[in-house]
Short mmCIF file of C-alpha atoms and ligand atoms in Angstrom, two decimals:
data_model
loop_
_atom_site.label_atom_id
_atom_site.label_comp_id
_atom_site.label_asym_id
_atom_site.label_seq_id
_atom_site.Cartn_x
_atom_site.Cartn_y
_atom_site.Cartn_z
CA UNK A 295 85.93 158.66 -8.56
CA UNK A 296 88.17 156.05 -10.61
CA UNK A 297 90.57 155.71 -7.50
CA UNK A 298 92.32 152.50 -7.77
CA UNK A 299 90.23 151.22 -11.32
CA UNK A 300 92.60 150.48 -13.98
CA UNK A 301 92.03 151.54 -17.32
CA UNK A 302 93.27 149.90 -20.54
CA UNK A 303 93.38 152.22 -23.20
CA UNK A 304 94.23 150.69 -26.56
CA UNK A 305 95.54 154.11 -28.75
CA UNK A 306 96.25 156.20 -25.62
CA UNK A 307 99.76 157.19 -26.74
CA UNK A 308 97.91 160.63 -28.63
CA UNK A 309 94.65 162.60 -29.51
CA UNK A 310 91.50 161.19 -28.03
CA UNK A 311 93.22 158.80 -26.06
CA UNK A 312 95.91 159.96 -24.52
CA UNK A 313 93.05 162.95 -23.49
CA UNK A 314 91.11 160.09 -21.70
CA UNK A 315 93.87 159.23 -19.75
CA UNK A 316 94.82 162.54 -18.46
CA UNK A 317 91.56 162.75 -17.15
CA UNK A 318 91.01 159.61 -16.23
CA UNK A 319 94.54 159.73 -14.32
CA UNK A 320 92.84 162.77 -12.50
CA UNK A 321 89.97 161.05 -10.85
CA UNK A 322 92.88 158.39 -9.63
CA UNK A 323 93.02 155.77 -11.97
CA UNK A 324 95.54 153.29 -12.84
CA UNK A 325 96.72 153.48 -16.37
CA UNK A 326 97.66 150.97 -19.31
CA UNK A 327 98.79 152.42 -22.68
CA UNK A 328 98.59 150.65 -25.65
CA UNK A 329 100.11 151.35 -28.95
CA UNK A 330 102.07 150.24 -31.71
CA UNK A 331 105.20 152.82 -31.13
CA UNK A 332 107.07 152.45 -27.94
CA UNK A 333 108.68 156.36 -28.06
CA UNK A 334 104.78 157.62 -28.44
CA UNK A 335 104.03 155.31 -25.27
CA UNK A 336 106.68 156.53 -23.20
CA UNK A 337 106.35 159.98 -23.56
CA UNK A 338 102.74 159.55 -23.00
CA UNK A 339 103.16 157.67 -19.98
CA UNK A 340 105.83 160.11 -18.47
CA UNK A 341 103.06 163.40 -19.04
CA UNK A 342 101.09 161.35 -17.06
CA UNK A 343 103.59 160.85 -14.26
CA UNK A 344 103.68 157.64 -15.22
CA UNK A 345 101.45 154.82 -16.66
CA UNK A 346 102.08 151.14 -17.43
CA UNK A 347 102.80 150.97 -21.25
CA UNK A 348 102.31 147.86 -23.78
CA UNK A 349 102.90 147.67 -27.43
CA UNK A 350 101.01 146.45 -29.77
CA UNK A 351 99.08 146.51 -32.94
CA UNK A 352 95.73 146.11 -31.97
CA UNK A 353 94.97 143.88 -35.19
CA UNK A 354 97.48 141.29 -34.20
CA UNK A 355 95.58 138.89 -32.05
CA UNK A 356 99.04 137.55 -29.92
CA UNK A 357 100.22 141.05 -29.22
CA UNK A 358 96.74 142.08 -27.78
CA UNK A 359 96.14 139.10 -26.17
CA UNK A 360 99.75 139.62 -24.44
CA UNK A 361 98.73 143.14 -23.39
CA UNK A 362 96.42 141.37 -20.50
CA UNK A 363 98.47 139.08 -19.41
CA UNK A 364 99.62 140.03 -16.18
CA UNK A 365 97.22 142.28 -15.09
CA UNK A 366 94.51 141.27 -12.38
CA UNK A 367 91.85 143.33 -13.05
CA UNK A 368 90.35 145.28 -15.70
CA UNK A 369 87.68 147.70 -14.71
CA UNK A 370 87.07 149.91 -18.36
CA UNK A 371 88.69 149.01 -21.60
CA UNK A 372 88.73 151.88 -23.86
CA UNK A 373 89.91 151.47 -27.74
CA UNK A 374 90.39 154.97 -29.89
CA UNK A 375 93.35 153.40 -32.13
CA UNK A 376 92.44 153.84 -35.34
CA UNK A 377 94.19 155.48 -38.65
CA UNK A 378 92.14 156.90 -41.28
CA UNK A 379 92.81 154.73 -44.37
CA UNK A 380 90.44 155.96 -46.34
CA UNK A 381 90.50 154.86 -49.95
CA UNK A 382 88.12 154.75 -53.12
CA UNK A 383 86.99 151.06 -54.16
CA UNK A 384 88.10 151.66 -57.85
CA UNK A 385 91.89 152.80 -57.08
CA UNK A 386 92.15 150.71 -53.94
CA UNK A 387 93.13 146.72 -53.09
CA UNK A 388 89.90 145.39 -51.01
CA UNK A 389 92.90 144.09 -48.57
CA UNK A 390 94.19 147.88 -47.36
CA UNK A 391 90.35 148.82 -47.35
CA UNK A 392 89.68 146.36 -45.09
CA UNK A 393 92.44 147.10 -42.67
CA UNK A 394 89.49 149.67 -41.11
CA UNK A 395 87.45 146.70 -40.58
CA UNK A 396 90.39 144.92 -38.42
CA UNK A 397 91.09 147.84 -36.74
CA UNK A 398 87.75 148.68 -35.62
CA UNK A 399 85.66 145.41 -35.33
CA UNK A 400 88.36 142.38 -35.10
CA UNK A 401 91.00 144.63 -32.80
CA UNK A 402 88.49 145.52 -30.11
CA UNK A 403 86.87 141.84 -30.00
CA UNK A 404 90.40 140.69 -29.09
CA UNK A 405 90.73 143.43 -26.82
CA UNK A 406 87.36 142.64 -25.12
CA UNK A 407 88.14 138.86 -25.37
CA UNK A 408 91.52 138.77 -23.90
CA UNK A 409 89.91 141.52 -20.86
CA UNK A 410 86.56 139.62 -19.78
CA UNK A 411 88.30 137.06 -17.42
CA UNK A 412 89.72 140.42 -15.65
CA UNK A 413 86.39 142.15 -15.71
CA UNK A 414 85.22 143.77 -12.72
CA UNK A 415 81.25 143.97 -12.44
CA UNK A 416 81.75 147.54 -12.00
CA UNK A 417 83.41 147.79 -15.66
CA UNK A 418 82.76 149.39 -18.79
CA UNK A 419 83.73 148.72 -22.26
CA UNK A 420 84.38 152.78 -24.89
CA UNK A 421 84.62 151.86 -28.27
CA UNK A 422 85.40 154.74 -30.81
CA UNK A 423 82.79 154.88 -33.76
CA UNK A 424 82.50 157.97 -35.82
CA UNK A 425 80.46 160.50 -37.63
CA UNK A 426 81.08 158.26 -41.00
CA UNK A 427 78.41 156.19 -39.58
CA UNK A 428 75.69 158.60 -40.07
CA UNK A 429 77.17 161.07 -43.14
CA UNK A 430 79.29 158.58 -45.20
CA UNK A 431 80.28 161.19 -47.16
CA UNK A 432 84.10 162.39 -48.56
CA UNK A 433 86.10 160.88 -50.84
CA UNK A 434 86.94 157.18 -50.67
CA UNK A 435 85.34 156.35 -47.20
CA UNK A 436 83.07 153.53 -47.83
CA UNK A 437 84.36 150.91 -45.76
CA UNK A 438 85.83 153.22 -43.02
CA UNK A 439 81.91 154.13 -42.58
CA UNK A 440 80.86 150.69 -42.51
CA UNK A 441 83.31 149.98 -39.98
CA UNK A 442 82.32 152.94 -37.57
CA UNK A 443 78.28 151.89 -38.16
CA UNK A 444 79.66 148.05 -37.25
CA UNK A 445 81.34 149.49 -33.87
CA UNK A 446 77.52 150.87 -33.21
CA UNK A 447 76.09 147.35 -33.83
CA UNK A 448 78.45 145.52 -31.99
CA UNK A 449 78.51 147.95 -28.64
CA UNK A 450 74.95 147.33 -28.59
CA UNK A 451 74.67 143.60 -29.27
CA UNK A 452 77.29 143.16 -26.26
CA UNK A 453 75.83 145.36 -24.06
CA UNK A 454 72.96 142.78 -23.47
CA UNK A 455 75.38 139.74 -24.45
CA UNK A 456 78.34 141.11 -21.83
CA UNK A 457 75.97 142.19 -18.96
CA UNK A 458 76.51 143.67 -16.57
CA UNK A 459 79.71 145.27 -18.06
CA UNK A 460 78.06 148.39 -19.91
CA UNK A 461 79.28 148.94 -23.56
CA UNK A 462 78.87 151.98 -24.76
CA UNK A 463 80.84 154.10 -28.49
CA UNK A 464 81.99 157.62 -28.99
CA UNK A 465 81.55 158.76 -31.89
CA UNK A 466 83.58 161.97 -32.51
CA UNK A 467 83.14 164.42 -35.50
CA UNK A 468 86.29 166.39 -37.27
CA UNK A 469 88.85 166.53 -33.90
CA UNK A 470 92.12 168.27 -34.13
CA UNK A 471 94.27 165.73 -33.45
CA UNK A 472 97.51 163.93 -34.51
CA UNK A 473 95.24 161.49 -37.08
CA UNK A 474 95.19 164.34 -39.52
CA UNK A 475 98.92 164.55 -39.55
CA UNK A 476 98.71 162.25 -42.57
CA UNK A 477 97.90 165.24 -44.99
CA UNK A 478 100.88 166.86 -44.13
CA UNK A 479 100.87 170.59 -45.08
CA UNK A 480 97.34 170.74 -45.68
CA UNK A 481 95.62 169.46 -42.54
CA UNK A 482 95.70 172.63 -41.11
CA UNK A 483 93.75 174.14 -44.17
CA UNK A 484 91.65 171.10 -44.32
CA UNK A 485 90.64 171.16 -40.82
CA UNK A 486 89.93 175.01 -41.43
CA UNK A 487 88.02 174.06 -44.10
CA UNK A 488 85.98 171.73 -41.89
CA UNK A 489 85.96 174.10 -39.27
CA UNK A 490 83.65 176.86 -40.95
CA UNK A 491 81.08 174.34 -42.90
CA UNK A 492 80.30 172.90 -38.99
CA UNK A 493 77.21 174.55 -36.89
CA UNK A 494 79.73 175.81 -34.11
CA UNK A 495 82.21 176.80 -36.75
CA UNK A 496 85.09 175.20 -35.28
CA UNK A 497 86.35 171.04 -35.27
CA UNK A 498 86.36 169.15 -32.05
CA UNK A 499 89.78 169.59 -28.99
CA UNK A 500 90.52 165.79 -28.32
CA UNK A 501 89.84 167.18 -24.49
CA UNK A 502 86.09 167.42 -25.64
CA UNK A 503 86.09 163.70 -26.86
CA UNK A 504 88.08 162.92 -23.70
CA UNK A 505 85.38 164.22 -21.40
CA UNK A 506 83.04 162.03 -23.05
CA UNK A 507 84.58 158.96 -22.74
CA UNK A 508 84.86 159.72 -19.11
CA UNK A 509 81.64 160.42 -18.83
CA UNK A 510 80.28 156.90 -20.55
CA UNK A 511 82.95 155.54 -17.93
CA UNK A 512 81.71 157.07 -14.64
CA UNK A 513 78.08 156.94 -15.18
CA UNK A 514 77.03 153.38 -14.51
CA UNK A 515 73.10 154.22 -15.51
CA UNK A 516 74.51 154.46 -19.53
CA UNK A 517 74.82 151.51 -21.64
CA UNK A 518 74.57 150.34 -25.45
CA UNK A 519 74.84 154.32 -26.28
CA UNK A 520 76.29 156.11 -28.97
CA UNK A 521 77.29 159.55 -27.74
CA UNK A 522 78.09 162.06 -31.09
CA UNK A 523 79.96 164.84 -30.08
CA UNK A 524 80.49 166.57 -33.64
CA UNK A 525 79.36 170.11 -33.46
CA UNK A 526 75.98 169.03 -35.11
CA UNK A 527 78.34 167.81 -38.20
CA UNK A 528 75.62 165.11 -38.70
CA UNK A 529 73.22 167.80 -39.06
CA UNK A 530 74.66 169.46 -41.96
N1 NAP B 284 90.19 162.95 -34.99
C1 NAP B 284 89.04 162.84 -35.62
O1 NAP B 284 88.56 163.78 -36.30
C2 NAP B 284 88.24 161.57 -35.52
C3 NAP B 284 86.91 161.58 -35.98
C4 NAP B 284 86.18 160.41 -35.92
C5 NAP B 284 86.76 159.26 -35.42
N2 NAP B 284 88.04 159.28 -35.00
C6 NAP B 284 88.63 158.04 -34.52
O2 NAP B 284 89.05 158.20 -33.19
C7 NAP B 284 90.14 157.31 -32.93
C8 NAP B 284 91.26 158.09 -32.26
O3 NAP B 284 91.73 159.05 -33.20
P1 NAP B 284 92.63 160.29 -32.81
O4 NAP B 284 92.05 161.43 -33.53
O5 NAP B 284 92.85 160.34 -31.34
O6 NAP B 284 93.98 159.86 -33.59
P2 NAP B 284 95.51 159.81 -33.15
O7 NAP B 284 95.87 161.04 -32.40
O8 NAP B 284 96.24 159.50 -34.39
O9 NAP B 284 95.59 158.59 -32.14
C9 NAP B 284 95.45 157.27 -32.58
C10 NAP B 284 96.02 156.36 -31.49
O10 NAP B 284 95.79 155.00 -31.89
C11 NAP B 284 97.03 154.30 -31.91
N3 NAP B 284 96.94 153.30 -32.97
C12 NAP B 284 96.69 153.50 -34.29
N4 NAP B 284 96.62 152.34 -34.94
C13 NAP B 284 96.83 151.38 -34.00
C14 NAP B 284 96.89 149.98 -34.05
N5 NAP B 284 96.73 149.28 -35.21
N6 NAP B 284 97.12 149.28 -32.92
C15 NAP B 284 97.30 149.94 -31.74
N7 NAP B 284 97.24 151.27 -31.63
C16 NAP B 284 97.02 151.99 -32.76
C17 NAP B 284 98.09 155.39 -32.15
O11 NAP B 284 99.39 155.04 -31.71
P3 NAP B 284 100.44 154.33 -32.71
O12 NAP B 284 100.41 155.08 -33.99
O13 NAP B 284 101.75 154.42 -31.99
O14 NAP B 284 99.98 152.92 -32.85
C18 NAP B 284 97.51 156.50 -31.29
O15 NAP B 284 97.81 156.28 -29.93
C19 NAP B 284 90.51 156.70 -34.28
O16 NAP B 284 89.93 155.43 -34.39
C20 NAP B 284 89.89 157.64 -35.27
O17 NAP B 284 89.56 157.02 -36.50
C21 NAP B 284 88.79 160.42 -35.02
#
């Protein structure tokens, strides 16, 4: 279904997107990896059987810009990098807050920038919002929520100003994925934590964010959406 249609995916080194490219790879497509750790890349890239890799931080303008050049076609751009710098106003410098606003909102307009000469009419754009957006709640996460409810904004203001690429977010509860590697020791008992307070009693398998992104990709009738998959964590 994606024979031949090359996929950027800006964070697919681990979690969410390195499960998009799996599956993507298994519909046919042609890969690009983007990260800011080569080793990550590369060992990516070889459980793939192989993918073209690029690093970069997706904040620095020059290195994203340089992960296009080359190519001669884009068909879907997909952007999951992200950390989770969460930090509370008081105790934190406004500079490191903001990081989550280059990251989400300045990162992928380079991305999308540097990849709309390559478009194909056939492409898509994935951005990766969150369930901040809705339940900003949790301990220092103001301006990581307003960047997720930005990503929302912006997917849909491009999806008429972009046309007829379709632009579309996935926004992922509580995942089990390498993000929460940051706690150290305690993720596990965090995400356990999580895990019982959520409707289906259990976080999120980066395969099940994966399969979303895959399905914004392949169905060409879905644009501007925001797709939760969350285990009704926004309900609770
Ligand atoms: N897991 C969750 O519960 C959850 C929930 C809601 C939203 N999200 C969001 O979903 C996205 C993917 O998260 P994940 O759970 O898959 O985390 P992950 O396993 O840590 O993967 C993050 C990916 O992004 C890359 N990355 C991080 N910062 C980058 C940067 N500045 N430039 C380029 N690449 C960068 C990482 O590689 P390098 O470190 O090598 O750069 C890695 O490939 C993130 O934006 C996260 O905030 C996750």
């Amino acid at each position: 279904m994606l024979d031949s249609q090359h996929v950027v995916i800006f964070g697919g080194s681990s979690g969410i997107g390195l499960a998009a490219a799996v599956q993507a790879r298994s519909l046919g497509a042609e890969l690009t990896l983007v990260g800011r750790n080569r080793a990550k890349l590369n060992q990516a890239a070889d459980s793939l059987g192989g993918a073209r890799v690029v690093v970069a931080d997706i904040t620095d303008r020059a290195e994203v810009e340089a992960v296009f050049a080359g190519l001669e076609r884009v068909d879907h751009l997909v952007v999951t990098a992200g950390t989770f710098n969460a930090g509370r106003v008081a105790d934190c410098d406004p500079d490191v807050l903001l990081h989550a606003l280059d990251e989400r909102i300045a990162g992928p307009l380079y991305a999308i920038k540097a990849a709309l000469p390559l478009f194909s009419n056939r492409g898509s754009i994935i951005l990766t919002g969150g369930q901040l957006s809705d339940r900003p709640t949790g301990n220092g996460v103001a301006v990581i929520s307003a960047a997720v409810r930005g990503v929302e904004a912006l997917a849909g203001a491009l999806a008429q100003e972009l046309k007829p690429i379709r632009v579309n977010v996935v926004a992922p509860g509580f995942t089990d994925t390498p993000l929460f590697d940051v706690l150290g020791e305690t993720s596990k008992a965090f995400l356990q934590q999580v895990a019982e307070s959520l409707p289906v009693g259990r976080v999120g398998q980066a395969e099940e964010i994966g399969a979303a992104i895959l399905f914004m990709m392949t169905n060409t009738y879905i644009n501007g959406e925001v797709l939760h998959i969350d285990g009704g964590g926004r309900l609770i």
